[in-house]
Tab-separated table of C-alpha atoms in Angstrom:
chain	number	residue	atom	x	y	z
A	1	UNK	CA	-17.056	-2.699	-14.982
A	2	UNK	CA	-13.489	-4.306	-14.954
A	3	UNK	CA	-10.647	-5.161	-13.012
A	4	UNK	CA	-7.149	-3.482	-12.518
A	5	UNK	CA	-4.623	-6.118	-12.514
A	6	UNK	CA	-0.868	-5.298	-11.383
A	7	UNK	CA	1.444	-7.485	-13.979
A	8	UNK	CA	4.741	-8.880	-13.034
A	9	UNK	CA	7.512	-11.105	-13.647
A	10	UNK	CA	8.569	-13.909	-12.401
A	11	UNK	CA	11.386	-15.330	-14.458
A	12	UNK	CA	10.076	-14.629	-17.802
A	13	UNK	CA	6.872	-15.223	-17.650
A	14	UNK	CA	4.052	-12.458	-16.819
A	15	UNK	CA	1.959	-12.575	-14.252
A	16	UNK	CA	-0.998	-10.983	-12.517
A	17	UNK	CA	-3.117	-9.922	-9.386
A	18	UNK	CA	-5.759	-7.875	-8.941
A	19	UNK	CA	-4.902	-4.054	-7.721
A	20	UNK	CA	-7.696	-3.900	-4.968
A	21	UNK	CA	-5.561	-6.654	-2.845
A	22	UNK	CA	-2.201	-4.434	-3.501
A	23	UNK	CA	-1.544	-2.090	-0.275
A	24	UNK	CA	1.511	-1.706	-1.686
A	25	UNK	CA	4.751	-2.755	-3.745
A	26	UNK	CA	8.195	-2.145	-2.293
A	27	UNK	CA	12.284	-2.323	-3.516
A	28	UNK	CA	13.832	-5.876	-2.040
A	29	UNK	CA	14.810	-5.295	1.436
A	30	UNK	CA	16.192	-6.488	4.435
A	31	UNK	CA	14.017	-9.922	5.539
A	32	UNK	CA	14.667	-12.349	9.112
A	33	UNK	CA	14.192	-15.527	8.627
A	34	UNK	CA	12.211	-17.200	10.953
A	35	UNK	CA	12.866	-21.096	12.013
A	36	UNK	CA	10.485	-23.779	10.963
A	37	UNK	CA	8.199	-21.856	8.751
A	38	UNK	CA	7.232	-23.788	5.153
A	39	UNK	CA	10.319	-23.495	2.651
A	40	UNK	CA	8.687	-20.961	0.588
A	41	UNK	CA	8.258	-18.890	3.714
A	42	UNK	CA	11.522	-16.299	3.181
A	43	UNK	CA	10.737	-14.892	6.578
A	44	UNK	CA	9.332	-11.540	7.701
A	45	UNK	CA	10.520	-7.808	7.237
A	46	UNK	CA	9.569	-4.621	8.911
A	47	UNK	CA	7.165	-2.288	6.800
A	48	UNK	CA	6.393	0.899	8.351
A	49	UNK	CA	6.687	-0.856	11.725
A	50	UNK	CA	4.548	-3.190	10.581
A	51	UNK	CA	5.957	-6.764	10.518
A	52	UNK	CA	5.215	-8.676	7.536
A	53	UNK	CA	5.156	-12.307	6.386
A	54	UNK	CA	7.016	-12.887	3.317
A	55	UNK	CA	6.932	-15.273	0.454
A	56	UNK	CA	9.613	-16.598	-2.199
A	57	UNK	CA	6.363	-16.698	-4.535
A	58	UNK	CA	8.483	-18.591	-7.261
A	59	UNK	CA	9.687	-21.330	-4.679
A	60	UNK	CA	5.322	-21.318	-3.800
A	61	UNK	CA	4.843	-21.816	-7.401
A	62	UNK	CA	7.548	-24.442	-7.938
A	63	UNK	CA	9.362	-22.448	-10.072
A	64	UNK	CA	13.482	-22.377	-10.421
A	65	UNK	CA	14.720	-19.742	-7.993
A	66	UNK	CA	16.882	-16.660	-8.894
A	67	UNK	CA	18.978	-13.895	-6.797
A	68	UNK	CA	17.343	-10.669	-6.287
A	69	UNK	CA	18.770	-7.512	-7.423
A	70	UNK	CA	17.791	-4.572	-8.399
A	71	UNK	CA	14.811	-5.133	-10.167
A	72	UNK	CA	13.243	-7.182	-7.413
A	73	UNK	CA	10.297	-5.973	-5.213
A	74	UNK	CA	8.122	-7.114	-2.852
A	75	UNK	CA	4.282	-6.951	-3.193
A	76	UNK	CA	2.297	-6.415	-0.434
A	77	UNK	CA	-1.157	-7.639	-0.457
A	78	UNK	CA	-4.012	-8.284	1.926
A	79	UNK	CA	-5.433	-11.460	1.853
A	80	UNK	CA	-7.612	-12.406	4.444
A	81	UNK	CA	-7.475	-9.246	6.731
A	82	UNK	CA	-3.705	-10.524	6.603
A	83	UNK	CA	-1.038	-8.379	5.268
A	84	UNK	CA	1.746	-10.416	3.154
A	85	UNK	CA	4.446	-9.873	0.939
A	86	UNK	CA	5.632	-11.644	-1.981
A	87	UNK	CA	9.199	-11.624	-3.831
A	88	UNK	CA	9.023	-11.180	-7.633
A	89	UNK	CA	11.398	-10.513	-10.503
A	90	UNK	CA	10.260	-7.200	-11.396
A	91	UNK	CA	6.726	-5.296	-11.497
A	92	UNK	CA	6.040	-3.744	-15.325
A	93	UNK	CA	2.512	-2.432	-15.616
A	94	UNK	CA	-0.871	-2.123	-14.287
A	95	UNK	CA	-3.373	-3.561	-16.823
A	96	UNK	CA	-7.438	-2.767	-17.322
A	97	UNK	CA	-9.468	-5.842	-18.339
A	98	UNK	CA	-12.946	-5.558	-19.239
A	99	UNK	CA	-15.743	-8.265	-17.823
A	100	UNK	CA	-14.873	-11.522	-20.031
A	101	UNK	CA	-11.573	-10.787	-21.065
A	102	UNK	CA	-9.838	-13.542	-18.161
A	103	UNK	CA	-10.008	-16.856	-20.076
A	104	UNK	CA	-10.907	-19.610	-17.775
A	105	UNK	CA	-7.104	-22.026	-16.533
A	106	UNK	CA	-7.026	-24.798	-19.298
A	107	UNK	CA	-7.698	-27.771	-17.977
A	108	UNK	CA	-4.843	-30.152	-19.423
A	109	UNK	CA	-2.244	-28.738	-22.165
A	110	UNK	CA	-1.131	-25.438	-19.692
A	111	UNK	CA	2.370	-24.667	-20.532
A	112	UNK	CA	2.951	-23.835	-17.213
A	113	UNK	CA	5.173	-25.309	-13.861
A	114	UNK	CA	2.907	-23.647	-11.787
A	115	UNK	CA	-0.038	-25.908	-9.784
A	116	UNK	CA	-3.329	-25.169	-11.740
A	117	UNK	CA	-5.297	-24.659	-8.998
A	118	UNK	CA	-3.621	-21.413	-7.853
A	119	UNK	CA	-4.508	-19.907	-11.346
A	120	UNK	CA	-7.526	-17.856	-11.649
A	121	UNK	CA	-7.426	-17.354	-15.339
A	122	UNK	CA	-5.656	-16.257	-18.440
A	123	UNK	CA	-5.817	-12.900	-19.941
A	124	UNK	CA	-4.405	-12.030	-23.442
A	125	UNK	CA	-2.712	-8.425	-24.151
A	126	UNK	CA	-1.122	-7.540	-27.021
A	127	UNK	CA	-0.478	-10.487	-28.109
A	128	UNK	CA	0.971	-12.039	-24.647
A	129	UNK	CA	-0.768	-14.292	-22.261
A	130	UNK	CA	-0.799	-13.271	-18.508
A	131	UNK	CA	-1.599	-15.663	-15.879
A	132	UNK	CA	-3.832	-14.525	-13.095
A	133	UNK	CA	-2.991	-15.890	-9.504
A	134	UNK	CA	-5.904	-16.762	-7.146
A	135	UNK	CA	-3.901	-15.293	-4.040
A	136	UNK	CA	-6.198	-17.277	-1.310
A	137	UNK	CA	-5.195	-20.348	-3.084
A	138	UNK	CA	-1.361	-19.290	-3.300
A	139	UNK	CA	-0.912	-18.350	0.470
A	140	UNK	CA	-3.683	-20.615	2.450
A	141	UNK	CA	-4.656	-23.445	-0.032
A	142	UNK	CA	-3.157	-26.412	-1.662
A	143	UNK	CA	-0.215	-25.947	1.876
């Protein structure tokens, strides 16, 4: 059996997540920041009357940081019984992998910015590499 994975950009690289921690994925909207949170903390927006943590998940990833516009969403994922959102460039595809098709994160020659150890593996689609995040690691390790 294999995994859904919901691909998206972040600058122009492709990235991924798996579906089953989606809830949902939502235009750029309206966010308040909130004083004294980490820097990659954006702030928190109202979904649904829910009110949601959200993250600048390039500035988590110590990548360069763009404007949003029009293209820009926020995913919303559960991690931890906890929903969050995250801010990325644009969301193109939902991918099928099959067991063993997630290569295991290089250990030394990544050409990535991004910290290893929020990587949960690579996966290789027509012709394209997609890095998997480990979203446990990305909100609540490595802080």
């Amino acid at each position: 059996m294999g995994k859904q994975l919901v691909v998206f950009k972040l600058l122009n690289e492709d990235y991924a997540i798996e579906v089953i921690s989606v809830e949902s994925i939502i235009k750029y909207q309206s966010i308040t920041v909130i004083p004294h949170a980490p820097d990659y903390v954006v702030g928190v927006t109202n979904l649904r009357g829910n009110i949601v943590p959200v993250i600048e998940l390039k500035k988590r990833l110590s990548l360069p940081i763009t404007e949003p516009n029009d293209e820009t969403r926020i995913i919303v994922a559960i991690i931890k019984d906890s929903k969050v959102g995250m801010v990325v460039d644009s969301v193109s595809q939902v991918i099928e992998i099959g067991e063993g098709e997630m290569d295991p994160t290089p250990q030394m020659g990544l050409n990535s910015a991004v910290d290893a150890s929020f990587i949960r593996g690579i996966v290789k689609i027509e012709g394209k590499l997609i890095i998997s995040l480990d979203l446990e690691k990305v909100f609540f390790g490595n802080s």
